[in-house]
Coordinates of C-alpha atoms in Angstrom, one line a residue:
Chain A
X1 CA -11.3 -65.8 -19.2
X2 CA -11.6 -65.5 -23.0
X3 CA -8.5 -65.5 -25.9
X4 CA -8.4 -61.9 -25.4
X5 CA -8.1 -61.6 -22.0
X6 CA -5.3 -64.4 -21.7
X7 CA -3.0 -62.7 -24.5
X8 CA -3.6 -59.4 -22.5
X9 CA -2.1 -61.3 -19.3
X10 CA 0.3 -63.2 -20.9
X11 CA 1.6 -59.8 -22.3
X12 CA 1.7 -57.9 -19.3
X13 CA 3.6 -60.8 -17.6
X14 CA 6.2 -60.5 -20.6
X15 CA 6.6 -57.3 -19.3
X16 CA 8.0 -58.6 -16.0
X17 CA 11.5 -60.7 -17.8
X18 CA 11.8 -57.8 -20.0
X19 CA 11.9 -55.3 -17.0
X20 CA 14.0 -57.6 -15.1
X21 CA 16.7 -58.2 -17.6
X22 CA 17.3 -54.6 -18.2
X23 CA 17.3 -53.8 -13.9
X24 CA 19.4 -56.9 -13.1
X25 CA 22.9 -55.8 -14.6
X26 CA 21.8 -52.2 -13.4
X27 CA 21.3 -52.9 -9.9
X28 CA 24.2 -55.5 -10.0
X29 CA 26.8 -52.9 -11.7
X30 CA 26.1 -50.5 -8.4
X31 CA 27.9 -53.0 -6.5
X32 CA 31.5 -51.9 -6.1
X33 CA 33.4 -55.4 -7.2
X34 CA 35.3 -56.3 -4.3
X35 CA 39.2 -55.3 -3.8
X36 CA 41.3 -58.6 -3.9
X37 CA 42.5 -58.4 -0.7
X38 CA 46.5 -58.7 -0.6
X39 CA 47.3 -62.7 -1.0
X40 CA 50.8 -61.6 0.4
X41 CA 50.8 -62.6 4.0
X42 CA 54.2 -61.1 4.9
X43 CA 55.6 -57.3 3.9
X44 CA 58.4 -55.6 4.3
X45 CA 57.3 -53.0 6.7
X46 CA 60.6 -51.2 7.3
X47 CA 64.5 -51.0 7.5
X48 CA 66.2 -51.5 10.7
X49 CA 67.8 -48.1 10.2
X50 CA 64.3 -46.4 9.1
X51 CA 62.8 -46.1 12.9
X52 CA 64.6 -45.3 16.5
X53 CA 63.7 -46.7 19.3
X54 CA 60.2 -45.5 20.3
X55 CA 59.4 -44.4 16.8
X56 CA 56.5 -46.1 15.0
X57 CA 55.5 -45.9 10.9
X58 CA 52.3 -46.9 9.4
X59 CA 53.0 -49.5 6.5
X60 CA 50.8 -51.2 3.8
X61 CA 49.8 -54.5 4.5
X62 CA 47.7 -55.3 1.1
X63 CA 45.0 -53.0 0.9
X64 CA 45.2 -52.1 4.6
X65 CA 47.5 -50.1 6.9
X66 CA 49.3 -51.6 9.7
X67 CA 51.7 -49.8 12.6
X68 CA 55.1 -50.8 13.5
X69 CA 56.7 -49.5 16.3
X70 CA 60.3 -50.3 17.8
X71 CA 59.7 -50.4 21.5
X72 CA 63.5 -50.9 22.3
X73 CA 66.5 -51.3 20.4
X74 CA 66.0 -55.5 19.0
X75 CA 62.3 -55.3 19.8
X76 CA 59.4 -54.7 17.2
X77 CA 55.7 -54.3 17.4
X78 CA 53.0 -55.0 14.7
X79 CA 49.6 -54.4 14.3
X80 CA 46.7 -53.4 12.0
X81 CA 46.2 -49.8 12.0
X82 CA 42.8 -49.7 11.7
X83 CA 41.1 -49.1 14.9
X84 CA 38.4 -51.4 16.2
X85 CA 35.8 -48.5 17.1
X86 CA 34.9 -46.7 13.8
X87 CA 38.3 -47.9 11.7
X88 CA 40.4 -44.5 12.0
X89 CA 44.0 -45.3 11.5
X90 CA 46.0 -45.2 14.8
X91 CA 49.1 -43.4 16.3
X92 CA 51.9 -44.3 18.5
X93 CA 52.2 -42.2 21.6
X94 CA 55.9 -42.3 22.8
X95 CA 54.5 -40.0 25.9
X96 CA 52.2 -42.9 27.4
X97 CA 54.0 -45.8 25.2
X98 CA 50.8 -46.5 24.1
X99 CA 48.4 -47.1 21.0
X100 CA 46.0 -44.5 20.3
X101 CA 43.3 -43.7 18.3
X102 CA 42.9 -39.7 17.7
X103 CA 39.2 -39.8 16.6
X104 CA 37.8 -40.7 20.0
X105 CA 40.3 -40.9 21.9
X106 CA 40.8 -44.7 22.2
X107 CA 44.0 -46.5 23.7
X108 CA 45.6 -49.8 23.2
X109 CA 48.8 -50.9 25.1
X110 CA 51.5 -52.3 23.5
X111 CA 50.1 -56.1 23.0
X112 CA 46.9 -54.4 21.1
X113 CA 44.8 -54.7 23.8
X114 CA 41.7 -52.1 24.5
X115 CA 42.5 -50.1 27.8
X116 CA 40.5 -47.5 27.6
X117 CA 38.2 -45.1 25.1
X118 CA 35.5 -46.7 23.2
X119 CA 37.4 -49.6 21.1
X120 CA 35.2 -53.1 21.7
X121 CA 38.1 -55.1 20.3
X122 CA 41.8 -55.5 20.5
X123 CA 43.9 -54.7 17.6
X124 CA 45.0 -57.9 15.5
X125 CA 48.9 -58.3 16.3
X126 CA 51.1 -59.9 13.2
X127 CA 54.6 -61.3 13.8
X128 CA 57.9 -59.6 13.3
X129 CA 61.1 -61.1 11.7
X130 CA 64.4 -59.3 11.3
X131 CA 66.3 -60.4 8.6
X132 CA 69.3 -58.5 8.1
X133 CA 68.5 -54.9 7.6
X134 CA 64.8 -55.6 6.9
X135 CA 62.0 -55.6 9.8
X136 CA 59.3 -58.4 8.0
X137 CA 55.7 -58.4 8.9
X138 CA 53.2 -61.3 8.7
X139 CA 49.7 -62.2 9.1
X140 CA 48.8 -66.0 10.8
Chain B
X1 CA -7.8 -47.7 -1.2
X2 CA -5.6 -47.5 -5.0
X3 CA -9.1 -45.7 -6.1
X4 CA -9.1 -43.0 -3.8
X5 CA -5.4 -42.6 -3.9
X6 CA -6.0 -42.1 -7.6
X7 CA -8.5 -39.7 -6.8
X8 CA -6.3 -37.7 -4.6
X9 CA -2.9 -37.1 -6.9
X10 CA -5.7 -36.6 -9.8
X11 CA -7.6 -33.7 -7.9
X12 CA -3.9 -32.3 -7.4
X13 CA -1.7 -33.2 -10.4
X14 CA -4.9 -33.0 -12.5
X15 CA -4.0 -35.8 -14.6
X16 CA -7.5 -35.8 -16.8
X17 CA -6.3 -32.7 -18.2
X18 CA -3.2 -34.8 -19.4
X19 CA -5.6 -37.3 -20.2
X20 CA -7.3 -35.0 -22.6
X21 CA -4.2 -34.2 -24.5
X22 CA -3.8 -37.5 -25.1
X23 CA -7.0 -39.2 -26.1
X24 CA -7.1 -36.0 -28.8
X25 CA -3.8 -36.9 -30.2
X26 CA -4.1 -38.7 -33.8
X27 CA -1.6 -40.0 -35.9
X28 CA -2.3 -39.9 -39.5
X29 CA -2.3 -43.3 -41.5
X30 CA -0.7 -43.4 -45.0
X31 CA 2.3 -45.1 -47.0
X32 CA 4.5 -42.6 -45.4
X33 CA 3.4 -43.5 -41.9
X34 CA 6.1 -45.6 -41.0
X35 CA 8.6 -42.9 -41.2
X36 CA 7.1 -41.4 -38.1
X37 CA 8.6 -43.6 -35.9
X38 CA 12.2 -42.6 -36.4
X39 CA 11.6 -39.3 -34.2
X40 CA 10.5 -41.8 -30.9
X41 CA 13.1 -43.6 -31.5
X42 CA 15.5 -41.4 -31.5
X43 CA 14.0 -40.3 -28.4
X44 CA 14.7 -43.6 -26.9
X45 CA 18.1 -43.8 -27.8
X46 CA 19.1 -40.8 -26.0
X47 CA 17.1 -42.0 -23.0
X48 CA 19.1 -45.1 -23.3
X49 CA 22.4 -42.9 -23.7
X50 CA 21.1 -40.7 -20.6
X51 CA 20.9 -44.3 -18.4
X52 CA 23.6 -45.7 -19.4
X53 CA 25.9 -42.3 -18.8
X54 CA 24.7 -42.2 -15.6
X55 CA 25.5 -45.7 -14.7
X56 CA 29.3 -45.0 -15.9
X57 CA 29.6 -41.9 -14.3
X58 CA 29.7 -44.1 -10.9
X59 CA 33.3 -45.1 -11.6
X60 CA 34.6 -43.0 -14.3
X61 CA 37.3 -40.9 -13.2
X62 CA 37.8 -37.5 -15.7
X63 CA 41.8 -37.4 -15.3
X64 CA 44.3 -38.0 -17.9
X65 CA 46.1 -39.7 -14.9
X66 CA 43.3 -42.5 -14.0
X67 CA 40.5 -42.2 -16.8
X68 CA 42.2 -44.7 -18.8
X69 CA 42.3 -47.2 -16.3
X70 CA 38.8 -46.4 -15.2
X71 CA 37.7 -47.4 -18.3
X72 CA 39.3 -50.5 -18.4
X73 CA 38.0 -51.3 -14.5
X74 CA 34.3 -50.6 -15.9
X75 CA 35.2 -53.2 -18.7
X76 CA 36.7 -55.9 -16.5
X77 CA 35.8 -55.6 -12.9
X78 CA 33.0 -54.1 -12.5
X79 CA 29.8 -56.4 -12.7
X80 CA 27.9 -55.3 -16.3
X81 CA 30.2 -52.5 -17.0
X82 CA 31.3 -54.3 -20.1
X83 CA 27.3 -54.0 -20.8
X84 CA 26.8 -50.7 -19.9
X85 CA 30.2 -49.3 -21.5
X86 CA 29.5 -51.1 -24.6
X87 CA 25.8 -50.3 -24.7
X88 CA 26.6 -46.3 -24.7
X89 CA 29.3 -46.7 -27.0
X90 CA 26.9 -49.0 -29.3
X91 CA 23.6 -46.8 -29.1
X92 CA 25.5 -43.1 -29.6
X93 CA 26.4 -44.4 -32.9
X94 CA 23.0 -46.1 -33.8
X95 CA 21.6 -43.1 -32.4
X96 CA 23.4 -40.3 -35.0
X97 CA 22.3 -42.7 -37.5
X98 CA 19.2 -42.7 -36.6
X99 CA 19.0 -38.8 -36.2
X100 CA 20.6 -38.5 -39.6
X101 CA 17.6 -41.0 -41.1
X102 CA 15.1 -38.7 -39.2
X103 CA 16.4 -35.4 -40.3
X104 CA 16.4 -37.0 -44.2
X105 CA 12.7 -38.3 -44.2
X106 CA 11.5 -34.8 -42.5
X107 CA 14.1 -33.2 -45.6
X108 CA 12.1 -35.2 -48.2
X109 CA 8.9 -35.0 -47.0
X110 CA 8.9 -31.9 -46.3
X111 CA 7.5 -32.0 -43.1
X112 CA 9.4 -28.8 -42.1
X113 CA 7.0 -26.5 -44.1
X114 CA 5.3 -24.0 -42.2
X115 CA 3.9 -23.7 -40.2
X116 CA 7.2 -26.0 -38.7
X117 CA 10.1 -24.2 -39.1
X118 CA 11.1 -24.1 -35.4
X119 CA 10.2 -27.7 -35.2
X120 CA 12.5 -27.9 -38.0
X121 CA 15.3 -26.0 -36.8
X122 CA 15.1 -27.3 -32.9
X123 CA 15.9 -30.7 -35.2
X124 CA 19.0 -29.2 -36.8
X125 CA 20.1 -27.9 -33.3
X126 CA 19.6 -31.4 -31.3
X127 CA 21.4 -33.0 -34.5
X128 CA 24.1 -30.7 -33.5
X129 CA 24.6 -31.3 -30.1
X130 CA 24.5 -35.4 -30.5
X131 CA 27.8 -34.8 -33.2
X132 CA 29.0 -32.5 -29.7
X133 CA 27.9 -35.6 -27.6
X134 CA 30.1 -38.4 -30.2
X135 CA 33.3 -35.7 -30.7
X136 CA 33.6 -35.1 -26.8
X137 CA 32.0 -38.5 -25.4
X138 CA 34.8 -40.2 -27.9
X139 CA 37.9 -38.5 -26.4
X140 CA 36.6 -39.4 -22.6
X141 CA 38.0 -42.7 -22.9
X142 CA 41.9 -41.5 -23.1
X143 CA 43.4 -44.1 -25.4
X144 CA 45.3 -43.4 -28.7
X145 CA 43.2 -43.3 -31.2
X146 CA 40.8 -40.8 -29.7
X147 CA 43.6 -38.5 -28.5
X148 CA 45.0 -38.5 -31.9
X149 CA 41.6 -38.0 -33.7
X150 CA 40.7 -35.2 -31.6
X151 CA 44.2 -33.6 -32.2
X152 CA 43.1 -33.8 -35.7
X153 CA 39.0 -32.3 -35.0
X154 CA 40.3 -29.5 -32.8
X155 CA 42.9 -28.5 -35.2
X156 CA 40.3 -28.2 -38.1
X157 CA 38.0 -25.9 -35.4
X158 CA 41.8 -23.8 -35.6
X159 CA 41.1 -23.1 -39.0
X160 CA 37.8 -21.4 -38.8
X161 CA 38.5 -18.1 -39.9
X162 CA 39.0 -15.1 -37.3
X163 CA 38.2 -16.9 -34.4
X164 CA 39.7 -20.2 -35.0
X165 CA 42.9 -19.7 -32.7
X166 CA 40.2 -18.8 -29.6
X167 CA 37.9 -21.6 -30.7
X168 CA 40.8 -24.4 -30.3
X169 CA 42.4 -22.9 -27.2
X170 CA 39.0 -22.9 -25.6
X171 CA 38.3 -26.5 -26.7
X172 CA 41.4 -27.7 -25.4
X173 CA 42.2 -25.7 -22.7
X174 CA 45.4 -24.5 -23.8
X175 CA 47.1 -24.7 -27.4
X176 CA 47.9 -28.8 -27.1
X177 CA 46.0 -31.7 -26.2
X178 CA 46.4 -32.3 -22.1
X179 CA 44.5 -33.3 -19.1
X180 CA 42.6 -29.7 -19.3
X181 CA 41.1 -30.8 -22.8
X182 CA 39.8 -34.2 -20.8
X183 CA 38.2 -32.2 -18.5
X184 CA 36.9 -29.9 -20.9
X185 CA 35.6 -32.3 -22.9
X186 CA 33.7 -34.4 -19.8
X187 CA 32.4 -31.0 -18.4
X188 CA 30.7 -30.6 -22.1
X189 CA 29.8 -33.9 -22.3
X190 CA 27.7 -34.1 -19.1
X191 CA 26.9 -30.5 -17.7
X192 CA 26.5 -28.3 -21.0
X193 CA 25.0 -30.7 -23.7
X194 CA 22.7 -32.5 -21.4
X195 CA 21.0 -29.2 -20.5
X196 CA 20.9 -27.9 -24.1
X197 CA 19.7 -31.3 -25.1
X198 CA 16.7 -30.7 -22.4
X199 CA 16.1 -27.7 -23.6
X200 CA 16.1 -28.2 -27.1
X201 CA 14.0 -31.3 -27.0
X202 CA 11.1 -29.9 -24.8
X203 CA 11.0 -27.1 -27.3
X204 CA 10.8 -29.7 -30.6
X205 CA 8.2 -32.3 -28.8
X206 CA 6.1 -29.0 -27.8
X207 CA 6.2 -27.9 -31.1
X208 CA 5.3 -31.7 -33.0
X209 CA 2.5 -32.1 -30.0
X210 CA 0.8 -28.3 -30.9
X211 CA 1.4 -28.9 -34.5
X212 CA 0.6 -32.5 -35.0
X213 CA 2.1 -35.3 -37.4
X214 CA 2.8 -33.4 -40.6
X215 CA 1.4 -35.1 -43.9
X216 CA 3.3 -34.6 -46.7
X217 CA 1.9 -32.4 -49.6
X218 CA -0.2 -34.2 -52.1
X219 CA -0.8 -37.6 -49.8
X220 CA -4.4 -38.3 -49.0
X221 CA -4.0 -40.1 -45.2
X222 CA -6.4 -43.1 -44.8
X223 CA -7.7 -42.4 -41.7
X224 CA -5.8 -42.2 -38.4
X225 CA -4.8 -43.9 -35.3
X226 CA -4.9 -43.0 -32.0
X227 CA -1.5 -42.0 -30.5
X228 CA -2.3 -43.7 -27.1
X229 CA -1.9 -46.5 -27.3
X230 CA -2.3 -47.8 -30.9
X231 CA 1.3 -45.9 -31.8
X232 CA 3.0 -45.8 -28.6
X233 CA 2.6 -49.4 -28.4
X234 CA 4.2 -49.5 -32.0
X235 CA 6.8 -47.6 -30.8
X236 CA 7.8 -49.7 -27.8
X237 CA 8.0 -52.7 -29.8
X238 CA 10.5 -50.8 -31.9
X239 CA 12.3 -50.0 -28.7
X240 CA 12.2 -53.8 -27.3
X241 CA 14.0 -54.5 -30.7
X242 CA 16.9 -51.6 -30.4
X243 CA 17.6 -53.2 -26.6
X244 CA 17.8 -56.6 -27.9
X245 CA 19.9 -55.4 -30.9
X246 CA 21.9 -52.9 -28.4
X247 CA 22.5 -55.6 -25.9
X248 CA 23.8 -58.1 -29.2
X249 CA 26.0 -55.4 -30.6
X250 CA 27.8 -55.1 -27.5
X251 CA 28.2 -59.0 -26.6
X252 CA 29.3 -59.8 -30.0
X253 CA 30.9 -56.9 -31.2
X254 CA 32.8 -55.0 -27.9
X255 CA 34.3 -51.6 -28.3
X256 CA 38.3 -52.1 -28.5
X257 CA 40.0 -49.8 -25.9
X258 CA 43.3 -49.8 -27.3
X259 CA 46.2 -48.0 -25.6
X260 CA 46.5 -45.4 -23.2
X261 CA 46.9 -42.0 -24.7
X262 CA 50.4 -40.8 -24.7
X263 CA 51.4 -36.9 -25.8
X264 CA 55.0 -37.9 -25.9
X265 CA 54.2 -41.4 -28.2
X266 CA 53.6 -40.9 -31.9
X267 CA 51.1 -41.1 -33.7
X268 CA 49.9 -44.5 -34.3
X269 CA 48.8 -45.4 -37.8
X270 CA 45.0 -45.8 -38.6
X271 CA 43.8 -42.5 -36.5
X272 CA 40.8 -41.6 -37.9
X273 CA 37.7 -39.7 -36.5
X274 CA 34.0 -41.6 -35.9
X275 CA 32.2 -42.6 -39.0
X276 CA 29.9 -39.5 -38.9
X277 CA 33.0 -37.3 -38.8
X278 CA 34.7 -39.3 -41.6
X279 CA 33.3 -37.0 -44.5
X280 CA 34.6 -34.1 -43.1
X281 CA 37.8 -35.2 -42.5
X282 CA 38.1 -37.2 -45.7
X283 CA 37.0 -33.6 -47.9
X284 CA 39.8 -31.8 -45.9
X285 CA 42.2 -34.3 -46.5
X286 CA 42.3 -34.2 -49.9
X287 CA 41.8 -30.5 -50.6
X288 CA 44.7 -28.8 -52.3
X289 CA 46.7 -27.0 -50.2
X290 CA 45.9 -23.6 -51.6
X291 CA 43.3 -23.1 -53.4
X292 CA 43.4 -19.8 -55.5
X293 CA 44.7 -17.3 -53.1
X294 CA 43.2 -19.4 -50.0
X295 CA 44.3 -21.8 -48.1
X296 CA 42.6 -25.5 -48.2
X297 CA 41.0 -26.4 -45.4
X298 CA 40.2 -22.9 -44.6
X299 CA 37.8 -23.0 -47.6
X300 CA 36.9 -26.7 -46.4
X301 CA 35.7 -25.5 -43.2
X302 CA 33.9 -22.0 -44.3
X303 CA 32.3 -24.4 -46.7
X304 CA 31.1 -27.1 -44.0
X305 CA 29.8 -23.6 -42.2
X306 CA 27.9 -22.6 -44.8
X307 CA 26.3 -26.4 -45.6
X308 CA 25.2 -26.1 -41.7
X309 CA 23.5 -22.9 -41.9
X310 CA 21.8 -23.4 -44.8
X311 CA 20.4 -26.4 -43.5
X312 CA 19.1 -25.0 -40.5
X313 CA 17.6 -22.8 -43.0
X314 CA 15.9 -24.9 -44.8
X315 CA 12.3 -24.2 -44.0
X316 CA 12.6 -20.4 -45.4
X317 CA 14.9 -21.5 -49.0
X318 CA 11.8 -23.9 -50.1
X319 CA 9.1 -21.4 -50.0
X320 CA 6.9 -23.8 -52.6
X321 CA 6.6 -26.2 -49.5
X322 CA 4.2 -24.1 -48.2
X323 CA 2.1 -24.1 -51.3
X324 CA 2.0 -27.8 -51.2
X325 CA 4.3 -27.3 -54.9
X326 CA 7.1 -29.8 -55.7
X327 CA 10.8 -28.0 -56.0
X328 CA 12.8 -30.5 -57.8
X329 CA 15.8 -28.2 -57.7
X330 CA 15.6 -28.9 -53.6
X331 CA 14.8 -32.6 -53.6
X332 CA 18.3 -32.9 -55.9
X333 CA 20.7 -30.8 -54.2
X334 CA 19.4 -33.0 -50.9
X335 CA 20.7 -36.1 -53.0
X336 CA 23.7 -34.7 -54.7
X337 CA 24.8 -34.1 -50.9
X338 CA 23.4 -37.1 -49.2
X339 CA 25.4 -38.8 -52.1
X340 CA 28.7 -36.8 -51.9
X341 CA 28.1 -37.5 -47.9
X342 CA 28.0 -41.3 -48.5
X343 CA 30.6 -41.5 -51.1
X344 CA 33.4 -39.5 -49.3
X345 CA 32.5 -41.7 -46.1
X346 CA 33.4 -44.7 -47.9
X347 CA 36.6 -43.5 -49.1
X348 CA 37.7 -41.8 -46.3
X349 CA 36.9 -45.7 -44.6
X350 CA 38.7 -47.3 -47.2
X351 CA 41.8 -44.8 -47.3

């Protein structure tokens, strides 16, 4: 290899940085930055007075939905909302006192659990506290 | 294998002819020479300003409600959008200046002589549409001093006589600054100048590629060089310099966002337009009222007008261009207005 030839190469290998350091904080700034998932690990979800018995609301928890449903008149249900099959948000069905997903059709009973449909996992269950008039939700 | 896969896209893409084009292309060598490289550069910039809008337009969000804060999540959340932001805030205003300092070495060398009048005027017109780019691409960001500004720029488009009334309601979507003039401005800013940008530069490098690098009257080139790659690799040297001097800028020196844009705040002090705007808004500032039976910035603006047109113009006024004779009276009427340019710019900066 002569003089020439080496500055040639050693040239067309600058090339490589160069191209690098213009792709890098391109291909990086694609990359949604992540959400801070919510710190808080309890929520207000609801007021004693907002749901009957048998009635169920979908509340934030963070950056995610959960469900709370009163199943009788001192007795609370929480769980994420998100389904476990293909993460639609799920429905309380007063008819079959059940969980269910409308996208496919997917059921959970009342401790989360899959019972039928295509969900593989149960729903994650949080812990309710009254306090006064407020129904308290939150994650272990 | 990479030979015959060569052969292949050549036999259908018929690259030799391209090939051709290229080997024949000379660029003339002489003390002028260097003022050649202004027009590829220029180029580059808007390639970098064509990137870099892209890249934003991932999380922009054109709403008075959320653009605002869209900004500011490009600027501190998202990875590099500080970069990027900064970068296309950086090279729109390097790239006017460079346009300008393209536009003046063509003006006094008088490159636009025929037969390169369209190349000439295609120039004019992409000049144009970069000031569109800054004056809508400056309001996008929804903060106070843009909001304000463009108050001000649409209001003097209001005094263009006859159809001034139509012109601002059409620029801002209704007869006051709102959320309609954001997405006015974005669609603009986007859509309609990218496409008359296209358009306008295929028509100016088809025109300097059929005509060649003008040399200016009375200059004796010595010799040429060969466009590919002797120049081109001159020009991307130039271009490895503007990234590194881009990418400086907008580390050392970041854009300040300010405050959100608020119709129902006053008017913060300080508003004042882009640099390349300032003269303008400076001369209509401190026109008298009336002047004679008309009123001041009406006259301001008509004259502005007329200053455009006759620059497009250009080619046809200096008919001793052609004839390779000097016009003094040209060459000092481009100074006395490069000069009256300059000075009101630094006024209206100081003010």
């Amino acid at each position: 290899m002569n003089r020439r030839k080496f500055t040639d190469w050693l040239l067309r290998l600058a090339s490589i940085p160069v191209a690098a350091s213009i792709l890098y904080p391109i291909i990086r700034y694609f990359q949604p930055p992540e959400v801070a998932e919510g710190t808080a690990t309890t929520v207000e979800a609801a007021t004693v007075d907002e749901l009957a018995v048998d009635e169920y609301k979908i509340f934030r928890f963070g950056t995610r939905p959960g469900i709370l449903i009163r199943i009788s008149e001192d007795e609370y249900r929480a769980f994420a909302a998100t389904c476990t099959h293909l993460d639609c948000i799920v429905q309380y069905r007063d008819d079959k006192r059940m969980i269910w997903c409308a996208c496919h059709n997917g059921l959970f009973d009342l401790s989360g659990r899959n019972v039928s449909g295509p969900p593989p996992r149960p729903l994650e269950e949080y812990q309710i506290n009254v306090v006064g008039e407020t129904v308290y939700v939150s994650r272990t | 294998m990479k030979q015959s896969i060569y052969a292949w896209l050549d036999e259908r893409l018929q690259f030799y002819k391209i090939k051709q084009v290229v080997d024949k292309k000379d660029v003339p060598v002489h003390k002028h020479t260097i003022w050649y490289y202004l027009g590829g550069m220029t180029l580059f910039l808007f390639i970098v300003q064509f990137v870099t809008g892209m890249l934003l337009l991932f999380y922009y969000k054109p709403s008075a409600e959320e653009a605002f804060e869209s900004v500011q999540y490009i600027m501190n959340e998202v990875y590099f959008g500080w970069l990027i932001h900064n970068i296309h805030s950086w090279a729109s205003n390097l790239l006017i200046a460079v346009v300008v300092l393209h536009m003046v070495s063509v003006f006094f060398l008088r490159a636009y002589r025929k037969p390169r009048e369209v190349t000439w005027i295609s120039g004019v017109i992409l000049l144009f549409i970069a000031l569109g780019f800054g004056f809508t691409g400056y309001l996008l960001p929804w903060n106070q001093l843009a909001y304000f500004a463009t108050a001000v720029g649409t209001e003097m488009a209001g005094s263009v006589p006859f159809i001034g009334q139509w012109l601002l309601e059409f620029l801002r979507g209704g007869p006051d600054i709102t959320g309609a003039t954001l997405n006015r401005f974005f669609a603009i800013h986007v859509w309609i100048l990218p496409a008359l940008f296209i358009i306008f530069v295929v028509l100016h490098l088809y025109q300097v590629q059929a005509h060649g690098m003008s040399v200016p009257p009375q200059i004796e080139p010595n010799g040429s060089m060969k466009f590919y790659p002797d120049f081109l690799l001159r020009d991307a040297v130039g271009w490895l310099i503007a990234i590194g001097i881009l990418a400086a800028l907008a580390a050392l020196f970041p854009w300040e966002l300010g405050e959100k844009a608020d119709p129902f705040a006053p008017a913060p002090p300080g508003i004042k337009p882009e640099w390349y705007f300032m003269f303008m808004f400076q001369a209509l500032k401190v026109l008298p009222a009336t002047i004679g039976p008309i009123a001041g910035d009406i006259l301001g603006v008509v004259v502005f007008g007329i200053g455009a047109i006759l620059l497009v113009l250009i080619p046809f006024l200096d008919k001793r261009a052609e004839h390779g004779q000097p016009n003094p009276t040209l060459k000092w009427i481009g100074i006395v207005v490069i000069i009256f340019i300059i000075a009101m710019t630094i006024w209206g900066e100081l003010d």
